[in-house]
Protein backbone atom coordinates (compact mmCIF):
# COMPACT_ATOMS: atom_id res chain seq x y z
CA UNK A 1 109.98 124.17 104.21
CA UNK A 2 110.75 122.19 107.35
CA UNK A 3 112.17 118.77 106.53
CA UNK A 4 112.13 115.58 108.56
CA UNK A 5 115.67 114.17 108.78
CA UNK A 6 115.49 110.38 108.51
CA UNK A 7 117.89 107.50 108.99
CA UNK A 8 117.05 104.18 107.37
CA UNK A 9 118.17 100.86 108.83
CA UNK A 10 118.17 97.96 106.38
CA UNK A 11 118.64 98.45 102.64
CA UNK A 12 117.40 95.20 101.17
CA UNK A 13 114.75 95.07 98.48
CA UNK A 14 112.07 96.93 100.46
CA UNK A 15 114.58 99.11 102.30
CA UNK A 16 115.71 100.48 98.95
CA UNK A 17 112.10 101.34 98.05
CA UNK A 18 111.61 103.35 101.23
CA UNK A 19 115.03 104.98 100.97
CA UNK A 20 114.46 106.09 97.38
CA UNK A 21 111.04 107.52 98.26
CA UNK A 22 112.51 109.50 101.16
CA UNK A 23 115.53 110.67 99.19
CA UNK A 24 113.83 111.64 95.93
CA UNK A 25 110.02 111.72 96.15
CA UNK A 26 108.96 113.36 99.44
CA UNK A 27 109.83 117.09 99.47
CA UNK A 28 109.51 117.53 103.24
CA UNK A 29 111.77 114.57 104.05
CA UNK A 30 115.54 114.18 103.86
CA UNK A 31 117.52 110.94 104.00
CA UNK A 32 120.53 111.89 106.10
CA UNK A 33 121.83 108.54 107.40
CA UNK A 34 121.80 104.83 106.59
CA UNK A 35 122.63 101.71 108.57
CA UNK A 36 123.23 98.14 107.44
CA UNK A 37 125.35 95.16 108.41
CA UNK A 38 125.85 94.47 104.69
CA UNK A 39 128.76 96.50 103.25
CA UNK A 40 127.27 96.46 99.73
CA UNK A 41 124.12 98.14 101.05
CA UNK A 42 126.13 100.94 102.63
CA UNK A 43 127.94 101.40 99.36
CA UNK A 44 124.55 101.61 97.65
CA UNK A 45 123.54 104.35 100.11
CA UNK A 46 126.64 106.34 99.21
CA UNK A 47 126.59 105.83 95.46
CA UNK A 48 122.88 105.75 94.64
CA UNK A 49 121.31 107.79 97.43
CA UNK A 50 124.02 110.32 98.15
CA UNK A 51 124.14 109.44 101.85
CA UNK A 52 127.61 109.90 103.30
CA UNK A 53 126.71 109.31 106.97
CA UNK A 54 126.58 105.50 107.08
CA UNK A 55 126.81 103.02 109.95
CA UNK A 56 127.15 99.29 110.49
CA UNK A 57 126.02 99.66 114.12
CA UNK A 58 122.41 100.71 114.74
CA UNK A 59 122.96 102.14 118.22
CA UNK A 60 125.86 104.18 116.88
CA UNK A 61 123.57 105.70 114.27
CA UNK A 62 121.01 106.58 116.94
CA UNK A 63 123.69 108.22 119.06
CA UNK A 64 125.60 110.12 116.38
CA UNK A 65 123.51 110.69 113.25
CA UNK A 66 121.77 114.03 112.62
CA UNK A 67 118.27 112.52 112.40
CA UNK A 68 114.77 113.17 113.73
CA UNK A 69 113.30 109.80 112.76
CA UNK A 70 114.19 106.22 111.92
CA UNK A 71 112.73 103.94 109.26
CA UNK A 72 113.25 100.29 110.22
CA UNK A 73 113.37 97.76 107.37
CA UNK A 74 115.35 94.94 108.97
CA UNK A 75 114.74 91.25 109.71
CA UNK A 76 111.39 90.74 111.46
CA UNK A 77 112.93 89.46 114.69
CA UNK A 78 114.94 92.70 115.11
CA UNK A 79 112.06 95.18 114.81
CA UNK A 80 110.90 95.52 118.41
CA UNK A 81 114.22 96.17 120.16
CA UNK A 82 115.12 98.61 117.39
CA UNK A 83 111.79 100.41 117.82
CA UNK A 84 112.39 100.65 121.58
CA UNK A 85 115.97 101.89 121.16
CA UNK A 86 114.94 104.58 118.68
CA UNK A 87 112.03 105.87 120.75
CA UNK A 88 114.16 105.93 123.90
CA UNK A 89 116.73 107.94 121.90
CA UNK A 90 114.03 110.51 121.13
CA UNK A 91 113.46 109.53 117.49
CA UNK A 92 110.15 109.13 115.67
CA UNK A 93 109.77 105.64 114.23
CA UNK A 94 108.36 104.00 111.14
CA UNK A 95 108.74 100.21 111.22
CA UNK A 96 107.98 97.67 108.56
CA UNK A 97 105.68 94.77 109.38
CA UNK A 98 105.43 92.54 111.27
CA UNK A 99 105.73 94.40 114.55
CA UNK A 100 107.38 91.34 116.10
CA UNK A 101 107.60 87.59 115.74
CA UNK A 102 106.02 86.87 119.12
CA UNK A 103 103.67 88.60 121.52
CA UNK A 104 106.36 89.35 124.11
CA UNK A 105 108.29 91.37 121.54
CA UNK A 106 105.14 93.26 120.58
CA UNK A 107 104.44 94.15 124.21
CA UNK A 108 108.01 95.46 124.44
CA UNK A 109 107.28 97.78 121.52
CA UNK A 110 103.90 98.80 122.96
CA UNK A 111 105.53 99.81 126.24
CA UNK A 112 108.11 101.90 124.39
CA UNK A 113 105.42 103.69 122.36
CA UNK A 114 103.41 104.36 125.52
CA UNK A 115 106.49 105.81 127.24
CA UNK A 116 106.84 108.36 124.44
CA UNK A 117 103.37 109.71 123.51
CA UNK A 118 105.03 112.84 122.09
CA UNK A 119 106.78 110.78 119.39
CA UNK A 120 105.12 109.46 116.24
CA UNK A 121 105.09 105.72 115.62
CA UNK A 122 103.74 104.08 112.48
CA UNK A 123 103.64 100.46 111.36
CA UNK A 124 103.98 99.67 107.66
CA UNK A 125 100.65 98.11 106.72
CA UNK A 126 100.92 99.73 103.31
CA UNK A 127 97.92 97.99 101.74
CA UNK A 128 95.67 100.31 103.73
CA UNK A 129 97.21 103.12 101.66
CA UNK A 130 96.77 101.40 98.30
CA UNK A 131 94.07 103.30 96.41
CA UNK A 132 92.07 100.16 95.58
CA UNK A 133 92.03 98.91 99.18
CA UNK A 134 91.27 102.40 100.53
CA UNK A 135 88.42 102.66 98.03
CA UNK A 136 87.05 99.27 99.15
CA UNK A 137 87.14 100.39 102.80
CA UNK A 138 85.28 103.60 101.91
CA UNK A 139 82.60 101.68 99.98
CA UNK A 140 82.14 99.29 102.90
CA UNK A 141 81.72 102.22 105.30
CA UNK A 142 79.15 103.71 102.91
CA UNK A 143 77.16 100.45 103.01
CA UNK A 144 77.74 99.52 99.38
CA UNK A 145 77.84 95.77 100.14
CA UNK A 146 75.72 95.74 103.28
CA UNK A 147 77.30 94.01 106.23
CA UNK A 148 80.63 92.34 105.34
CA UNK A 149 80.77 88.76 106.61
CA UNK A 150 83.59 87.08 104.65
CA UNK A 151 87.07 88.14 103.53
CA UNK A 152 88.98 85.87 101.14
CA UNK A 153 92.63 86.74 100.54
CA UNK A 154 95.39 85.32 98.37
CA UNK A 155 99.04 86.35 98.43
CA UNK A 156 101.63 84.32 96.52
CA UNK A 157 105.18 85.48 95.91
CA UNK A 158 106.77 84.72 92.53
CA UNK A 159 108.85 81.61 91.96
CA UNK A 160 111.55 83.95 90.65
CA UNK A 161 112.31 85.02 94.24
CA UNK A 162 112.04 81.63 95.92
CA UNK A 163 115.78 81.35 96.66
CA UNK A 164 115.59 84.42 98.88
CA UNK A 165 112.51 83.04 100.64
CA UNK A 166 114.35 79.79 101.34
CA UNK A 167 117.33 81.65 102.85
CA UNK A 168 114.94 83.69 105.00
CA UNK A 169 112.77 80.74 106.10
CA UNK A 170 114.67 79.88 109.29
CA UNK A 171 114.25 83.40 110.73
CA UNK A 172 110.93 84.46 109.18
CA UNK A 173 108.71 83.21 111.99
CA UNK A 174 106.95 80.80 109.62
CA UNK A 175 104.89 81.28 106.49
CA UNK A 176 101.89 82.88 108.19
CA UNK A 177 103.81 85.43 110.25
CA UNK A 178 105.97 86.15 107.22
CA UNK A 179 103.35 86.27 104.48
CA UNK A 180 99.83 86.58 105.94
CA UNK A 181 100.24 89.61 108.23
CA UNK A 182 98.94 92.07 105.61
CA UNK A 183 95.91 89.89 104.92
CA UNK A 184 95.25 89.43 108.64
CA UNK A 185 95.38 93.19 109.12
CA UNK A 186 93.01 93.74 106.18
CA UNK A 187 90.51 91.20 107.53
CA UNK A 188 90.38 93.07 110.86
CA UNK A 189 90.12 96.39 109.00
CA UNK A 190 87.38 95.37 106.59
CA UNK A 191 85.30 93.37 109.07
CA UNK A 192 85.74 95.84 111.94
CA UNK A 193 86.22 93.16 114.60
CA UNK A 194 88.71 90.65 115.96
CA UNK A 195 89.33 86.99 115.12
CA UNK A 196 88.49 84.42 117.80
CA UNK A 197 89.44 81.07 116.24
CA UNK A 198 91.74 79.77 113.51
CA UNK A 199 92.48 76.51 111.75
CA UNK A 200 95.48 76.29 109.43
CA UNK A 201 97.50 73.87 107.35
CA UNK A 202 100.56 73.96 105.13
CA UNK A 203 102.13 71.99 102.31
CA UNK A 204 105.42 71.74 100.42
CA UNK A 205 105.45 70.09 97.00
CA UNK A 206 108.23 71.82 95.09
CA UNK A 207 111.00 73.03 97.43
CA UNK A 208 111.82 70.62 100.30
CA UNK A 209 114.21 73.24 101.68
CA UNK A 210 111.21 74.92 103.32
CA UNK A 211 110.36 71.75 105.24
CA UNK A 212 114.00 71.38 106.24
CA UNK A 213 113.84 74.89 107.72
CA UNK A 214 110.67 74.02 109.65
CA UNK A 215 108.50 76.01 107.25
CA UNK A 216 106.18 75.39 104.28
CA UNK A 217 105.96 76.87 100.80
CA UNK A 218 102.15 77.19 100.89
CA UNK A 219 99.65 77.78 103.68
CA UNK A 220 95.88 78.05 104.09
CA UNK A 221 94.04 79.38 107.14
CA UNK A 222 90.36 79.81 108.07
CA UNK A 223 89.21 82.29 110.73
CA UNK A 224 86.11 82.90 112.81
CA UNK A 225 85.48 86.46 114.02
CA UNK A 226 83.76 87.69 117.15
CA UNK A 227 80.63 88.80 115.27
CA UNK A 228 80.35 85.49 113.40
CA UNK A 229 82.14 86.72 110.26
CA UNK A 230 84.68 84.51 108.49
CA UNK A 231 88.10 84.87 106.88
CA UNK A 232 90.13 82.72 104.50
CA UNK A 233 93.82 83.21 103.66
CA UNK A 234 95.93 81.43 101.04
CA UNK A 235 99.63 82.35 101.00
CA UNK A 236 102.51 80.87 99.07
CA UNK A 237 105.93 81.43 97.55
CA UNK A 238 105.89 79.73 94.15
CA UNK A 239 103.62 81.58 91.69
CA UNK A 240 105.17 80.80 88.28
CA UNK A 241 103.62 83.83 86.56
CA UNK A 242 104.52 86.71 88.89
CA UNK A 243 103.26 88.26 92.13
CA UNK A 244 99.66 87.24 92.86
CA UNK A 245 97.69 89.23 95.40
CA UNK A 246 93.92 89.55 95.54
CA UNK A 247 91.22 90.19 98.12
CA UNK A 248 87.47 89.65 98.07
CA UNK A 249 85.07 91.09 100.63
CA UNK A 250 81.61 89.49 100.63
CA UNK A 251 78.69 91.29 102.23
CA UNK A 252 74.97 90.83 102.67
CA UNK A 253 74.23 93.12 99.72
CA UNK A 254 77.21 92.70 97.43
CA UNK A 255 80.88 91.85 96.93
CA UNK A 256 84.07 93.82 96.30
CA UNK A 257 86.98 92.15 94.52
CA UNK A 258 90.44 93.74 94.44
CA UNK A 259 93.04 92.58 91.90
CA UNK A 260 91.16 89.48 90.83
CA UNK A 261 93.76 89.23 88.04
CA UNK A 262 97.20 90.50 89.13
CA UNK A 263 97.61 92.64 86.02
CA UNK A 264 100.82 94.51 85.31
CA UNK A 265 98.83 97.07 83.31
CA UNK A 266 95.75 97.34 81.09
CA UNK A 267 97.44 95.99 77.96
CA UNK A 268 96.55 92.61 76.47
CA UNK A 269 98.75 90.70 74.02
CA UNK A 270 97.05 88.57 71.37
CA UNK A 271 99.37 85.89 69.92
CA UNK A 272 99.79 82.13 69.52
CA UNK A 273 99.31 81.75 73.28
CA UNK A 274 95.88 83.36 73.12
CA UNK A 275 94.81 86.60 74.77
CA UNK A 276 97.48 87.24 77.43
CA UNK A 277 97.80 89.80 80.20
CA UNK A 278 101.23 90.14 81.77
CA UNK A 279 101.24 89.85 85.57
CA UNK A 280 102.89 92.22 87.98
CA UNK A 281 106.31 90.90 88.97
CA UNK A 282 106.78 91.73 92.66
CA UNK A 283 105.25 93.42 95.69
CA UNK A 284 107.40 96.59 95.33
CA UNK A 285 106.00 96.95 91.82
CA UNK A 286 102.36 96.22 92.75
CA UNK A 287 102.34 98.51 95.78
CA UNK A 288 104.84 101.16 94.66
CA UNK A 289 102.33 103.98 95.06
CA UNK A 290 101.08 102.67 98.40
CA UNK A 291 104.62 102.61 99.81
CA UNK A 292 105.06 106.24 98.80
CA UNK A 293 101.68 107.33 100.22
CA UNK A 294 102.27 105.62 103.56
CA UNK A 295 105.73 107.20 103.93
CA UNK A 296 104.24 110.60 103.09
CA UNK A 297 101.68 109.95 105.83
CA UNK A 298 104.43 109.15 108.34
CA UNK A 299 106.43 112.26 107.45
CA UNK A 300 103.39 114.55 107.57
CA UNK A 301 102.12 113.12 110.86
CA UNK A 302 105.55 113.52 112.43
CA UNK A 303 105.96 117.13 111.31
CA UNK A 304 102.40 117.97 112.41
CA UNK A 305 102.63 116.17 115.76
CA UNK A 306 99.91 113.61 114.91
CA UNK A 307 99.60 109.84 115.12
CA UNK A 308 98.83 107.84 111.94
CA UNK A 309 95.95 105.42 111.48
CA UNK A 310 98.12 102.30 111.72
CA UNK A 311 99.54 101.99 115.22
CA UNK A 312 101.48 99.67 117.48
CA UNK A 313 98.30 97.94 118.68
CA UNK A 314 97.39 96.97 115.12
CA UNK A 315 100.79 95.32 114.98
CA UNK A 316 100.26 93.42 118.24
CA UNK A 317 96.78 92.23 117.30
CA UNK A 318 97.91 91.04 113.88
CA UNK A 319 100.90 89.27 115.43
CA UNK A 320 98.64 87.58 118.03
CA UNK A 321 96.48 86.29 115.18
CA UNK A 322 99.54 85.33 113.14
CA UNK A 323 101.06 83.51 116.09
CA UNK A 324 97.80 81.62 116.71
CA UNK A 325 97.69 80.76 113.01
CA UNK A 326 101.23 79.41 113.24
CA UNK A 327 100.25 77.30 116.25
CA UNK A 328 97.21 75.95 114.37
CA UNK A 329 99.43 75.16 111.37
CA UNK A 330 101.99 73.31 113.50
CA UNK A 331 99.51 71.39 115.70
CA UNK A 332 96.74 70.72 113.20
CA UNK A 333 94.20 71.89 115.79
CA UNK A 334 91.68 74.69 115.97
CA UNK A 335 93.27 77.42 118.11
CA UNK A 336 91.42 79.96 120.18
CA UNK A 337 92.71 83.51 119.67
CA UNK A 338 92.83 85.36 122.97
């Protein structure tokens, strides 16, 4: 069996998920190199993943590692130049979202992808590969809810991880670019058209450190789409009960709700607190299968010489919307999305 030799750059929480999938769960992939500026992460690659070819310099890995492809799981602001460098070095590329933190960066990545049509590029909008979201898309295409005209999305990270969010706030691009990109992508996907206007606001009630970093702990945005459809997004970082993600698509003939209760499993505990369902604890736990399926898609597309369904232009369009949402949030005005 031919195997795709992959180097991963970035071994934080999500980087470890991708690295473990490549190393242990995808038969036609092989994790042959790892790169990180954090020494402990390189030690993790050696001890837990069995990777001996490790680098603290990304360009050195591109030049010297025995790899066919790169999986980029670094800070959002680093994605685009790393995508360009890898493609120009002749490597296939999978990059985590967002594509970039501004439109200029995204155009840089677009140009690199267009220069190398023979190489596979995929952007990590993993919710499209979650079985529930994929099922919803299929039902919409089959006409199960008529014409979809409203998408309502909620995504709130757990309070348990708020310290990391605070540390990341200064370089995240703001709450909407950081946290709403998946929901923005899903709105475009489910409604089948582009957003034209956005109004947004934010608030901080619990952790003033977000305000000090020029960010907010909670944000709400409302969108108008080119066909008259609407979107609503609520994102936050302080859910006390776990990781809360849900999506509702409303159509002329029905509604689809995904994860209305962020259940950990189907068990219910009956005790002095009542009838209780434990909530899923984090996004790697909730979307574990989706992360595996999307990486399998990248590997298979690369080996077969195909391009995946999520491309660089999806990344640019979502970033354009995210950037406009950030502008609306900061100015308090309705912003036209061009």
